[in-house]
Coordinates of C-alpha atoms in Angstrom, one line a residue:
Chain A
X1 CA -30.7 127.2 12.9
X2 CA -27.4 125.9 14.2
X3 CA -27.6 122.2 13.1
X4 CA -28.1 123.4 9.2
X5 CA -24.1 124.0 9.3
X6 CA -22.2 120.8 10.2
X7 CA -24.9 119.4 7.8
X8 CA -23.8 120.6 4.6
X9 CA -20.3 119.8 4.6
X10 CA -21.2 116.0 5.3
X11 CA -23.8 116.1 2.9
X12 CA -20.9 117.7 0.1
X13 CA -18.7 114.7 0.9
X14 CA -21.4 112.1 0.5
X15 CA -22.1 113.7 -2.8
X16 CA -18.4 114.0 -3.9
X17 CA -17.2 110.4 -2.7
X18 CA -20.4 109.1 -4.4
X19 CA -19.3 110.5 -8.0
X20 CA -15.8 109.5 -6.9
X21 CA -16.6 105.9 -6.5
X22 CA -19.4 104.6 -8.0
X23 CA -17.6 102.1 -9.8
X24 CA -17.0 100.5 -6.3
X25 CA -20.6 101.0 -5.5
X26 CA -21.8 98.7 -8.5
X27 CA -19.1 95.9 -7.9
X28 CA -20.4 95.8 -4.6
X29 CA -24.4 95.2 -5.3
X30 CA -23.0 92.9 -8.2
X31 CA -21.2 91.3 -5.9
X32 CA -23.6 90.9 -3.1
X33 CA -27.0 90.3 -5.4
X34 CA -24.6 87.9 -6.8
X35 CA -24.7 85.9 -4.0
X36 CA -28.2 85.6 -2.8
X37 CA -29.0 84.3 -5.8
X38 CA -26.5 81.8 -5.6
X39 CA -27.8 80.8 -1.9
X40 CA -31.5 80.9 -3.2
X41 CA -30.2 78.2 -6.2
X42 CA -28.9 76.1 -3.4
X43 CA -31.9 75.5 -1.3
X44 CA -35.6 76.7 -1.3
X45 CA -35.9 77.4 2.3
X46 CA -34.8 81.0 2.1
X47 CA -34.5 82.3 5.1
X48 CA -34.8 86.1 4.7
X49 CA -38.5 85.2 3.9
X50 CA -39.4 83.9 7.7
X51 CA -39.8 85.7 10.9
X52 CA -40.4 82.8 13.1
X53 CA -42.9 83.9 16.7
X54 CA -45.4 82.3 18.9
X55 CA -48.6 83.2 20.6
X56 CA -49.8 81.2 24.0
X57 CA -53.4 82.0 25.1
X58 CA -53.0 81.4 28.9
X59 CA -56.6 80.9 29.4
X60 CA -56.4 77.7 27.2
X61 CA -53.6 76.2 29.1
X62 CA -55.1 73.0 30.9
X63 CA -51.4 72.5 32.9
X64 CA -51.0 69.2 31.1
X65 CA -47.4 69.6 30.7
X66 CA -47.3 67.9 27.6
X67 CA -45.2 70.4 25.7
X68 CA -42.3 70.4 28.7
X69 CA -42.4 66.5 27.9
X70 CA -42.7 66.6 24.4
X71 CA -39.4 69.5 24.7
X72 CA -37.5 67.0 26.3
X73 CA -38.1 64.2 23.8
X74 CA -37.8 66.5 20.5
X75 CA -34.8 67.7 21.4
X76 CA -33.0 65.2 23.8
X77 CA -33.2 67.8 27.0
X78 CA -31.3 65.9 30.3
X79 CA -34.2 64.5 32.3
X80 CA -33.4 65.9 35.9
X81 CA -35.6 68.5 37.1
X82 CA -33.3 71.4 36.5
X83 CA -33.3 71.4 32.7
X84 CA -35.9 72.7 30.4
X85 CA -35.9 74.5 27.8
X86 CA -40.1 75.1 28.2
X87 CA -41.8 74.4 31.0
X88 CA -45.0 75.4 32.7
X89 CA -45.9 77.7 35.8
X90 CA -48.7 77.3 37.9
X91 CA -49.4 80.6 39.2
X92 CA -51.7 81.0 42.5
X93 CA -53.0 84.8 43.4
X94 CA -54.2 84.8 46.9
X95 CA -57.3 87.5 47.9
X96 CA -54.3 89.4 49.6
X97 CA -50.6 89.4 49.1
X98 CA -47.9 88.3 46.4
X99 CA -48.5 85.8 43.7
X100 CA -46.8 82.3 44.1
X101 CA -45.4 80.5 41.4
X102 CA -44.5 77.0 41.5
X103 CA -43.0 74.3 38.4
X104 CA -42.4 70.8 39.9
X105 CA -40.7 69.4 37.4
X106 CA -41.6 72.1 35.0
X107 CA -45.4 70.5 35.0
X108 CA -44.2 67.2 33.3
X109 CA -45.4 65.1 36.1
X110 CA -48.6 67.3 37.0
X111 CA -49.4 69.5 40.1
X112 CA -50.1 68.6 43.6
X113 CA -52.7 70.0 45.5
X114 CA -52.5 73.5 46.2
X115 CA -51.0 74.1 49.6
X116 CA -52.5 77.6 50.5
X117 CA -53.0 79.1 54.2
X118 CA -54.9 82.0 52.8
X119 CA -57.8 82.9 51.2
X120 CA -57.0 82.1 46.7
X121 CA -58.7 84.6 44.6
X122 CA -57.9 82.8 41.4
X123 CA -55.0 80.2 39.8
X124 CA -53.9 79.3 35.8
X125 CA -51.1 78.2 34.3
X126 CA -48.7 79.5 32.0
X127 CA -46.1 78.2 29.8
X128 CA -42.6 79.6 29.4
X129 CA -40.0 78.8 26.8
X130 CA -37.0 81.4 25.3
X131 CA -39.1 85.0 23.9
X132 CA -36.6 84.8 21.2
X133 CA -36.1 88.7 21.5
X134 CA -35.5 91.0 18.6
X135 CA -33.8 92.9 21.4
X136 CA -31.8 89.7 23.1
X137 CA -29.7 90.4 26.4
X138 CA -28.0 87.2 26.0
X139 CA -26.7 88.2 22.6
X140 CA -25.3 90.9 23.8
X141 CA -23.3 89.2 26.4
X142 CA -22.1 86.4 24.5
X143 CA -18.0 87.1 24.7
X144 CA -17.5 85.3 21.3
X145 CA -20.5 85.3 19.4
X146 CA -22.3 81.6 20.0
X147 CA -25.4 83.1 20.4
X148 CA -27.1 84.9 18.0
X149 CA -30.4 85.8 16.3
X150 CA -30.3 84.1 13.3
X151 CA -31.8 85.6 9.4
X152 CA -35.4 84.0 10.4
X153 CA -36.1 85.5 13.8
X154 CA -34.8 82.7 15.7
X155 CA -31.8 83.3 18.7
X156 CA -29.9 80.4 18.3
X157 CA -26.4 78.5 20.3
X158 CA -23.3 77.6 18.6
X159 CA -22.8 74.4 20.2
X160 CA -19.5 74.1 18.9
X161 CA -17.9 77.7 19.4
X162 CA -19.8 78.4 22.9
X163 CA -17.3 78.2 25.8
X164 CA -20.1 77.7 29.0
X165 CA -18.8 80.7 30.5
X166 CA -22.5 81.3 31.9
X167 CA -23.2 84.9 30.9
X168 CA -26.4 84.8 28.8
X169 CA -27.9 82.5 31.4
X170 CA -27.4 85.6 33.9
X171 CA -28.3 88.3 31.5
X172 CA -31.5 86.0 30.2
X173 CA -34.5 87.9 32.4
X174 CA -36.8 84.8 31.4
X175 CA -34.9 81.9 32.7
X176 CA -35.3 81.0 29.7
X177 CA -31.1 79.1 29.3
X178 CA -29.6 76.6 31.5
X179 CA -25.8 75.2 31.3
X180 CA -25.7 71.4 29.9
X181 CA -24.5 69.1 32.5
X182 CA -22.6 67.1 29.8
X183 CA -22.0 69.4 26.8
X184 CA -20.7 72.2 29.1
X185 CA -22.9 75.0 27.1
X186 CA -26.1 76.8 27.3
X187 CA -28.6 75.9 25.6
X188 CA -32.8 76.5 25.4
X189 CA -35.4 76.6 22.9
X190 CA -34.8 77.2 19.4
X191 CA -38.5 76.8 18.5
X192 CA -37.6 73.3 17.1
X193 CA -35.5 75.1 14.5
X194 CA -34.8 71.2 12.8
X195 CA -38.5 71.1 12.3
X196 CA -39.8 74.6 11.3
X197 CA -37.3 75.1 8.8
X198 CA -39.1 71.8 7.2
X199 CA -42.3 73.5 7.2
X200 CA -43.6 71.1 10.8
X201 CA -44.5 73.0 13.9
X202 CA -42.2 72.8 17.0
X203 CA -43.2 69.7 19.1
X204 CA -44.9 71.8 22.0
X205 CA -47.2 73.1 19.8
X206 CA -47.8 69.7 17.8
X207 CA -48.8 67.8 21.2
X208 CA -50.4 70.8 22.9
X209 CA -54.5 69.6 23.0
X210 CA -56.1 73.1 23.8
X211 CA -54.3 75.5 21.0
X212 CA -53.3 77.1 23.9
X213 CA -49.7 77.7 21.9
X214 CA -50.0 78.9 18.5
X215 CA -47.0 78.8 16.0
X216 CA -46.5 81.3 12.9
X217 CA -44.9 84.2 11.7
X218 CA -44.5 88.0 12.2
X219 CA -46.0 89.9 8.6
X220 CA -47.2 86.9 7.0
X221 CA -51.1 87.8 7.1
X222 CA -52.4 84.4 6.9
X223 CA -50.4 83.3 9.4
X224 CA -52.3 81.3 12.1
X225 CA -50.1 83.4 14.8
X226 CA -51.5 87.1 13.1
X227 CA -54.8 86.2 13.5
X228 CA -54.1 84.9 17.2
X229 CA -52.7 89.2 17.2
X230 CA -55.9 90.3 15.5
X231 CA -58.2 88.7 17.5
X232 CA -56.5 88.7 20.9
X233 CA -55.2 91.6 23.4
X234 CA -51.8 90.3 23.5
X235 CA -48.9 91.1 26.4
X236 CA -45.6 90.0 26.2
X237 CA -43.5 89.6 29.1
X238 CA -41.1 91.9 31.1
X239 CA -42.1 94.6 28.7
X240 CA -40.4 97.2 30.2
X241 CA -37.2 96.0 29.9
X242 CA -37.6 96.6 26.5
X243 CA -35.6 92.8 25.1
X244 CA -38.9 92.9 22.5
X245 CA -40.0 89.5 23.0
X246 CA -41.4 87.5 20.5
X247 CA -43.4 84.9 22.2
X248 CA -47.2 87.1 22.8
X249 CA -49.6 86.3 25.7
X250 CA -53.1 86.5 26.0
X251 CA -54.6 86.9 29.1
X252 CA -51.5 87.3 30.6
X253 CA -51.8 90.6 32.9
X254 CA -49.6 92.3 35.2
X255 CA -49.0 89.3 37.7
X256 CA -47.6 86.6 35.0
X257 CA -43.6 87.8 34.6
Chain B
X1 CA 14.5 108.5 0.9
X2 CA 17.5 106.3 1.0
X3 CA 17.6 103.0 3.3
X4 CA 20.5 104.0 4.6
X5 CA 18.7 107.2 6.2
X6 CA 16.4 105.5 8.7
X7 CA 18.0 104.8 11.4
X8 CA 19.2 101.5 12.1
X9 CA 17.7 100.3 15.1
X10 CA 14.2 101.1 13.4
X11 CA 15.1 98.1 10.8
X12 CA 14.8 95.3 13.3
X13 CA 11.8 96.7 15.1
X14 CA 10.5 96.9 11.5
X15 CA 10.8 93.4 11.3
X16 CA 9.4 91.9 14.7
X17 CA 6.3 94.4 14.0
X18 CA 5.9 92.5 10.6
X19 CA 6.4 89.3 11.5
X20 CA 4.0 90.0 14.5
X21 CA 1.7 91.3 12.5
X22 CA 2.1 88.2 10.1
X23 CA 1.2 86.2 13.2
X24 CA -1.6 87.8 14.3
X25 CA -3.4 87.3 10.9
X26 CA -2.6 83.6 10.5
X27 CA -3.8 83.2 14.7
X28 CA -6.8 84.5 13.2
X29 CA -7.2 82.8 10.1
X30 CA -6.8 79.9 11.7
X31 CA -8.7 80.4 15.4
X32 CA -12.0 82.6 13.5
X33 CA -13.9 79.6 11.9
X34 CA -14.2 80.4 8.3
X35 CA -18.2 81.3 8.1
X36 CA -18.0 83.8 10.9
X37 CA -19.2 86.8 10.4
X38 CA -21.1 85.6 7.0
X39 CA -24.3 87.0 8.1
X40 CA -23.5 88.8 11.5
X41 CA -21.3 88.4 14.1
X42 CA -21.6 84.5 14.8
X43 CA -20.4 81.2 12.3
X44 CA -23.0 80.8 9.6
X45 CA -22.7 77.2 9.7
X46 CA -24.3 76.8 13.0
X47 CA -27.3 77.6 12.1
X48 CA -27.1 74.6 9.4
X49 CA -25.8 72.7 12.4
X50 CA -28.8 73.3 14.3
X51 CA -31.5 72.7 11.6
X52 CA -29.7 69.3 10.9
X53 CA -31.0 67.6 14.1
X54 CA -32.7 64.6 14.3
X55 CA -36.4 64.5 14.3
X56 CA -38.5 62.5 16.9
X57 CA -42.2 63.7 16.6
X58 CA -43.1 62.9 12.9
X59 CA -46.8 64.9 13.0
X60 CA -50.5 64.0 12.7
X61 CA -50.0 64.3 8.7
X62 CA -47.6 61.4 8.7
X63 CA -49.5 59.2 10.5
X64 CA -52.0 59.5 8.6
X65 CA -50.6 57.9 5.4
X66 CA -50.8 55.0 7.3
X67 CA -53.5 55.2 10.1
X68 CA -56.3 57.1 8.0
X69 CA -59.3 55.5 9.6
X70 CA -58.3 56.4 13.2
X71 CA -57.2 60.1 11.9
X72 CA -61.0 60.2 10.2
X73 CA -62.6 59.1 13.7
X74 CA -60.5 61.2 15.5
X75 CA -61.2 64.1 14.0
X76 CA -64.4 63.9 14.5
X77 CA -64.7 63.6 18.0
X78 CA -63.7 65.4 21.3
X79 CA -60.0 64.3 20.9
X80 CA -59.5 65.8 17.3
X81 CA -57.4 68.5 18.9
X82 CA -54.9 66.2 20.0
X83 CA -52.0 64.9 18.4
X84 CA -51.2 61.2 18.1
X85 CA -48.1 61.7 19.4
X86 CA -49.0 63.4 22.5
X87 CA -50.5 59.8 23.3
X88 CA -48.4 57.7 21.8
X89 CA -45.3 59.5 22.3
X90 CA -42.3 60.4 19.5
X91 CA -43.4 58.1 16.7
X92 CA -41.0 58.6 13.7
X93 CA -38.7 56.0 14.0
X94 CA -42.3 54.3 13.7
X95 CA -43.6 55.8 10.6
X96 CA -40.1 55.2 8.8
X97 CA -40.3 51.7 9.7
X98 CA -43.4 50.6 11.1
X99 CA -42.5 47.0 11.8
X100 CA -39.3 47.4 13.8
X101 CA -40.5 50.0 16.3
X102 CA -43.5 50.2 17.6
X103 CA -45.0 52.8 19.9
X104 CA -46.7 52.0 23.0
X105 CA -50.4 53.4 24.1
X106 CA -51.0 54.8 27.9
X107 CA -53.7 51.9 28.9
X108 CA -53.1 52.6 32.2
X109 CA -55.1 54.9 34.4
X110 CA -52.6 57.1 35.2
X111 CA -52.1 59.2 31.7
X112 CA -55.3 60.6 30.9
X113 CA -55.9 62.8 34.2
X114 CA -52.8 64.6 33.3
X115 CA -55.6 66.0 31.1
X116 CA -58.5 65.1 32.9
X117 CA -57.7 65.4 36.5
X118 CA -59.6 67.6 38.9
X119 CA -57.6 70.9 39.1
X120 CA -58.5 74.1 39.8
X121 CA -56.3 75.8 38.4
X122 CA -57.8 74.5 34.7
X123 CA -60.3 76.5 32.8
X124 CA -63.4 77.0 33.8
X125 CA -65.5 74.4 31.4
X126 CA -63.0 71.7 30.5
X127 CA -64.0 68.5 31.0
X128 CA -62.2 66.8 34.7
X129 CA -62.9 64.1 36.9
X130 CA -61.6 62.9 40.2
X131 CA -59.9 59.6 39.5
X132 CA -60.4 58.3 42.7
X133 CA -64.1 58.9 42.8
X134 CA -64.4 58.5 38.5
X135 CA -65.3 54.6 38.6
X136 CA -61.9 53.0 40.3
X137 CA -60.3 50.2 39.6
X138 CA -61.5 50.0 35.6
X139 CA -59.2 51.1 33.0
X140 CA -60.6 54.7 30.9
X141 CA -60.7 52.5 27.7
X142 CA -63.2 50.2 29.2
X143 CA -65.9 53.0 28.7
X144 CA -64.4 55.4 26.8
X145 CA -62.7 55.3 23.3
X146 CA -59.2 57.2 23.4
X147 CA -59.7 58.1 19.4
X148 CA -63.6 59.1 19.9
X149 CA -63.9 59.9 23.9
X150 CA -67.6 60.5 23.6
X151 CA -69.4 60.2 26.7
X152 CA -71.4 56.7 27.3
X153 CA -74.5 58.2 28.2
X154 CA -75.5 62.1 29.0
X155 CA -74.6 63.1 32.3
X156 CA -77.1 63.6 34.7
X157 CA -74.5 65.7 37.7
X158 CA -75.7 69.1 36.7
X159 CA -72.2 70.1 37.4
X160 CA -71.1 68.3 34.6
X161 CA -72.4 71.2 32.0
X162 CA -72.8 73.8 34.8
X163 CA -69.4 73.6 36.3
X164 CA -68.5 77.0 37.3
X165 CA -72.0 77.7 39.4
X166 CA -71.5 74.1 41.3
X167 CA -68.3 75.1 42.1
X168 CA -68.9 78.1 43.6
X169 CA -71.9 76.9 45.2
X170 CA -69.7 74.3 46.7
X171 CA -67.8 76.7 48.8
X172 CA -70.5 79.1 49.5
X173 CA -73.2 78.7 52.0
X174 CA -75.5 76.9 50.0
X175 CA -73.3 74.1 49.7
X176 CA -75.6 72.0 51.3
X177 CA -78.5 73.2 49.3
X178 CA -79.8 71.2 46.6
X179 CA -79.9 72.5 42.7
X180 CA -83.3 71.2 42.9
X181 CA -84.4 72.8 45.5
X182 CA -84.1 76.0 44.1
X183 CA -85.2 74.9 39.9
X184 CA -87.5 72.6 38.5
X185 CA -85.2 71.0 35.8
X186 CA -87.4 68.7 33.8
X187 CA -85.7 65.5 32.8
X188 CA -85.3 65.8 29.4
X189 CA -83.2 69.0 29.9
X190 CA -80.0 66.8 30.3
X191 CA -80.0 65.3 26.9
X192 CA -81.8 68.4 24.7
X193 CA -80.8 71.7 27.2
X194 CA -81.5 74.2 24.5
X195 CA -84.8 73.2 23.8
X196 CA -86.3 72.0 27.4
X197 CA -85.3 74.6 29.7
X198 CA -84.9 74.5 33.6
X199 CA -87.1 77.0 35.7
X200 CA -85.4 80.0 37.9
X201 CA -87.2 80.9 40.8
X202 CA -89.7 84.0 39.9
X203 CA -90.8 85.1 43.6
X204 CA -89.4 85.5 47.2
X205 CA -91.1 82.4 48.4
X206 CA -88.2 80.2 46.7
X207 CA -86.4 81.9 49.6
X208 CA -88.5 82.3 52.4
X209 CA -89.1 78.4 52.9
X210 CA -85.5 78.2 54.5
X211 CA -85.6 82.7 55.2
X212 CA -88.6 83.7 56.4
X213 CA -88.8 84.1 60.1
X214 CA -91.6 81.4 60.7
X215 CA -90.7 78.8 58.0
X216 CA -90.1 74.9 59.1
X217 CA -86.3 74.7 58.3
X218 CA -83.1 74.0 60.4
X219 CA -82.4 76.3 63.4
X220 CA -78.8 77.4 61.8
X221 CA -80.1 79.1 59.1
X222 CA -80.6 82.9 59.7
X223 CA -83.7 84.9 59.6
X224 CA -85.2 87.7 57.4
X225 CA -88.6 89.2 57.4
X226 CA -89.5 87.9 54.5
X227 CA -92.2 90.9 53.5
X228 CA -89.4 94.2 55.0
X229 CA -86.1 93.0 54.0
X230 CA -84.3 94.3 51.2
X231 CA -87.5 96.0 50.5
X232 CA -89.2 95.9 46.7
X233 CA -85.9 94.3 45.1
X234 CA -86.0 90.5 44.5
X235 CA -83.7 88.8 46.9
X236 CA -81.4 87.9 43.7
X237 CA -80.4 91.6 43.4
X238 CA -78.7 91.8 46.1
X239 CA -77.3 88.4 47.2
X240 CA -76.1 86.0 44.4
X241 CA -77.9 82.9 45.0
X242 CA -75.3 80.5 44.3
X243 CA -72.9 81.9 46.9
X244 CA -75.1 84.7 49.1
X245 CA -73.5 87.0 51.2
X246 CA -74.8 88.5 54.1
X247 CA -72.0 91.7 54.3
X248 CA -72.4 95.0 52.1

């Protein structure tokens, strides 16, 4: 076996530099258990402890648009018709042909009447927001680090450090971000951050009527959002390009992108 | 090594290298915010930033420390999915001080079809009306209680419970054919369905009194011989009877 060789001698100097320095080792773990405990002291929400997701059950969703509304509200979205930070689709699949996907004011004020020449097989709705992705694009992109996934699963913007240079709202394949008209930086959904780290739910899922979106957390078993996973033959979207998404559809097949 | 050994015009690059390099680090000290890098490559205190937001929905818990009896009602009844919020909109500033702000209610008759409004793109089953046609002109609360929406009589349309069949014999050929026509649906089956059940037709005749080549019905509707066709199968097999079809 070739590989065996260069192994040893890496393997020696692991061995050698650990006996060499394992005072350094210790002062480091001190120094580090040190200060968790000191954070933990300083607050009870510990963050290390969360792994914030969502589930949406598109066969619930009754297109009421609340949670777009209640978005905007929450978190003081600009009204016009370009900004959202959630939002619901309507999606119509015709007998033959491509799906059509339409979001007047991301659902907010209701749908009109489907306009369709041809023959519709079936229609639904589906609600978007930010996938939060263990695997974000936009945090790779971000040139100075205002985006980022925070300790509990959520990607987050520095509002304060981000320079509007527009490059995670490219790289986001969800459509998920949109420039600020007044601030001058992206933002999106943060899954209410102010409110779940107080133990509330995020106001689209406090207002939506059909538990069509369902707040929890990844490996907490009781979680109402593990059960939704038990019980339900989840998607998420875009899989392929491999951003691992954290916001898990039912009933969502290969049409709803 | 003596000083006097390196060569002298090293000494001054010596220097401008230090005092660059003395620059750099204070550029950085001061331009890197001091939490960067705490946890990852971004400022730590953002995220404190972030959580620190103001708060505008309060949540069905809060209101009801003070609103218990509509809560209770509510909870009971169609509506107990639904937030009080979604109704009366962001209500904290409320519940912290409940006699300078108070939220509105959506008396009008626009709101509740955002809900309730005929769409088909909604799920099969949930509950819409067309508010043009829904008794116009007359506020929702008039008949229905927002907090306890439950329905002022039973509902005779059989489309009310069976939705999906009356919609899809709405756009089939049997649109113009009566549910009756077809089931004997004693009257009592609208208020107790479970135990008084509606008949499904048993035989071919149900059929062949529009179908059969000699029956008394409207020219229009096409002919079968009513004892051949489609052989020993009931008609049913082969042609839904809420939207027939008369192609293989």
């Amino acid at each position: 076996m070739k590989q065996d060789k260069p192994c040893i001698p890496r393997r020696e100097f692991l061995q050698t530099s650990a006996k060499k320095i394992p005072g350094l080792v210790v002062a480091a773990a001190a120094l580090s258990t040190g200060k968790t405990l000191l954070a933990e002291e300083n607050s009870e929400y510990n963050p290390e402890d969360h792994n914030y997701a969502m589930g949406v059950d598109i066969h619930k969703c009754i297109g009421c648009g609340r949670c777009a509304d209640a978005c905007k509200k929450e978190n003081k979205v600009p009204l016009e018709p370009e900004f959202f930070r959630t939002w619901v689709e309507r999606y119509v699949i015709p007998v033959e042909g491509e799906a059509r996907v339409d979001s007047p004011n991301g659902g907010i004020d209701g749908f009109p009447e489907i306009k369709e020449k041809d023959e519709i097989l079936r229609s639904f709705f589906v609600p978007k927001l930010c996938n939060h992705c263990d695997n974000a694009p936009c945090v790779q992109v971000c040139p100075v680090g205002a985006t980022f996934k925070s300790r509990d699963g959520v990607v987050l913007v520095d509002e304060s450090y981000c320079v509007g240079c527009r490059y995670c709202i490219q790289a986001c394949p969800y459509g998920a971000r949109y420039l600020h008209p007044t601030k001058h930086v992206a933002d999106k959904c943060t899954f209410c951050y102010h409110r779940i780290t107080k133990g509330m739910l995020p106001a689209c899922v406090e207002v939506c009527p059909t538990h069509t979106r369902v707040f929890g957390e990844e490996g907490h078993r009781s979680s109402p959002l593990m059960r939704f996973l038990r019980f339900k033959d989840v998607n998420v979207l875009k899989a392929g390009l491999n951003t691992k998404p954290k916001v898990y559809y039912a009933g969502a097949n290969g049409e709803v992108r | 090594m003596k000083l006097s050994r390196i060569p002298q015009q090293v000494i001054p690059l010596t220097i401008i290298f230090a005092l660059a390099i003395v620059a750099l680090v204070a550029a950085r000290q001061m331009l890197v915010p001091e939490s960067f890098g705490k946890y990852g490559h971004y400022r730590a205190d953002a995220v404190e930033e972030v959580a620190s937001h103001d708060i505008s929905y309060a949540g069905i818990q809060v209101c009801n420390d003070c609103h218990d009896d509509i809560v209770e009602v509510k909870q009971e009844s169609y509506h107990r999915g639904l937030s009080c919020e979604v109704c009366h909109g962001p209500a904290n500033n409320h519940a912290e001080a409940p006699d300078e702000y108070t939220p509105g209610a959506p008396r009008g008759r626009g709101y509740c079809p955002l809900c309730h409004g005929y769409n088909p793109s909604r799920p099969v089953g949930f509950p819409q009306i067309l508010p043009k046609m829904h008794n116009p002109g007359k506020a929702c609360m008039t008949c229905h209680n927002p907090h306890a929406p439950t329905l002022p009589h039973a509902p005779e349309e059989c489309s009310a419970c069976h939705r999906e069949i009356a919609s899809t014999k709405m756009v089939s050929h049997h649109t113009t054919v009566d549910c009756r026509t077809c089931h004997t649906v004693p009257k009592d089956h609208w208020s107790d369905p479970r135990a008084v059940h509606a008949e499904k037709p048993t035989d071919r005749s149900t059929c062949g009194q529009c179908h059969a080549t000699g029956a008394d019905s409207p020219k229009i509707i096409p002919r079968i011989d009513i004892e051949t066709h489609g052989g020993r199968y009931l008609c049913w097999d082969c042609h839904y009877p809420h939207h027939p079809e008369a192609t293989l």
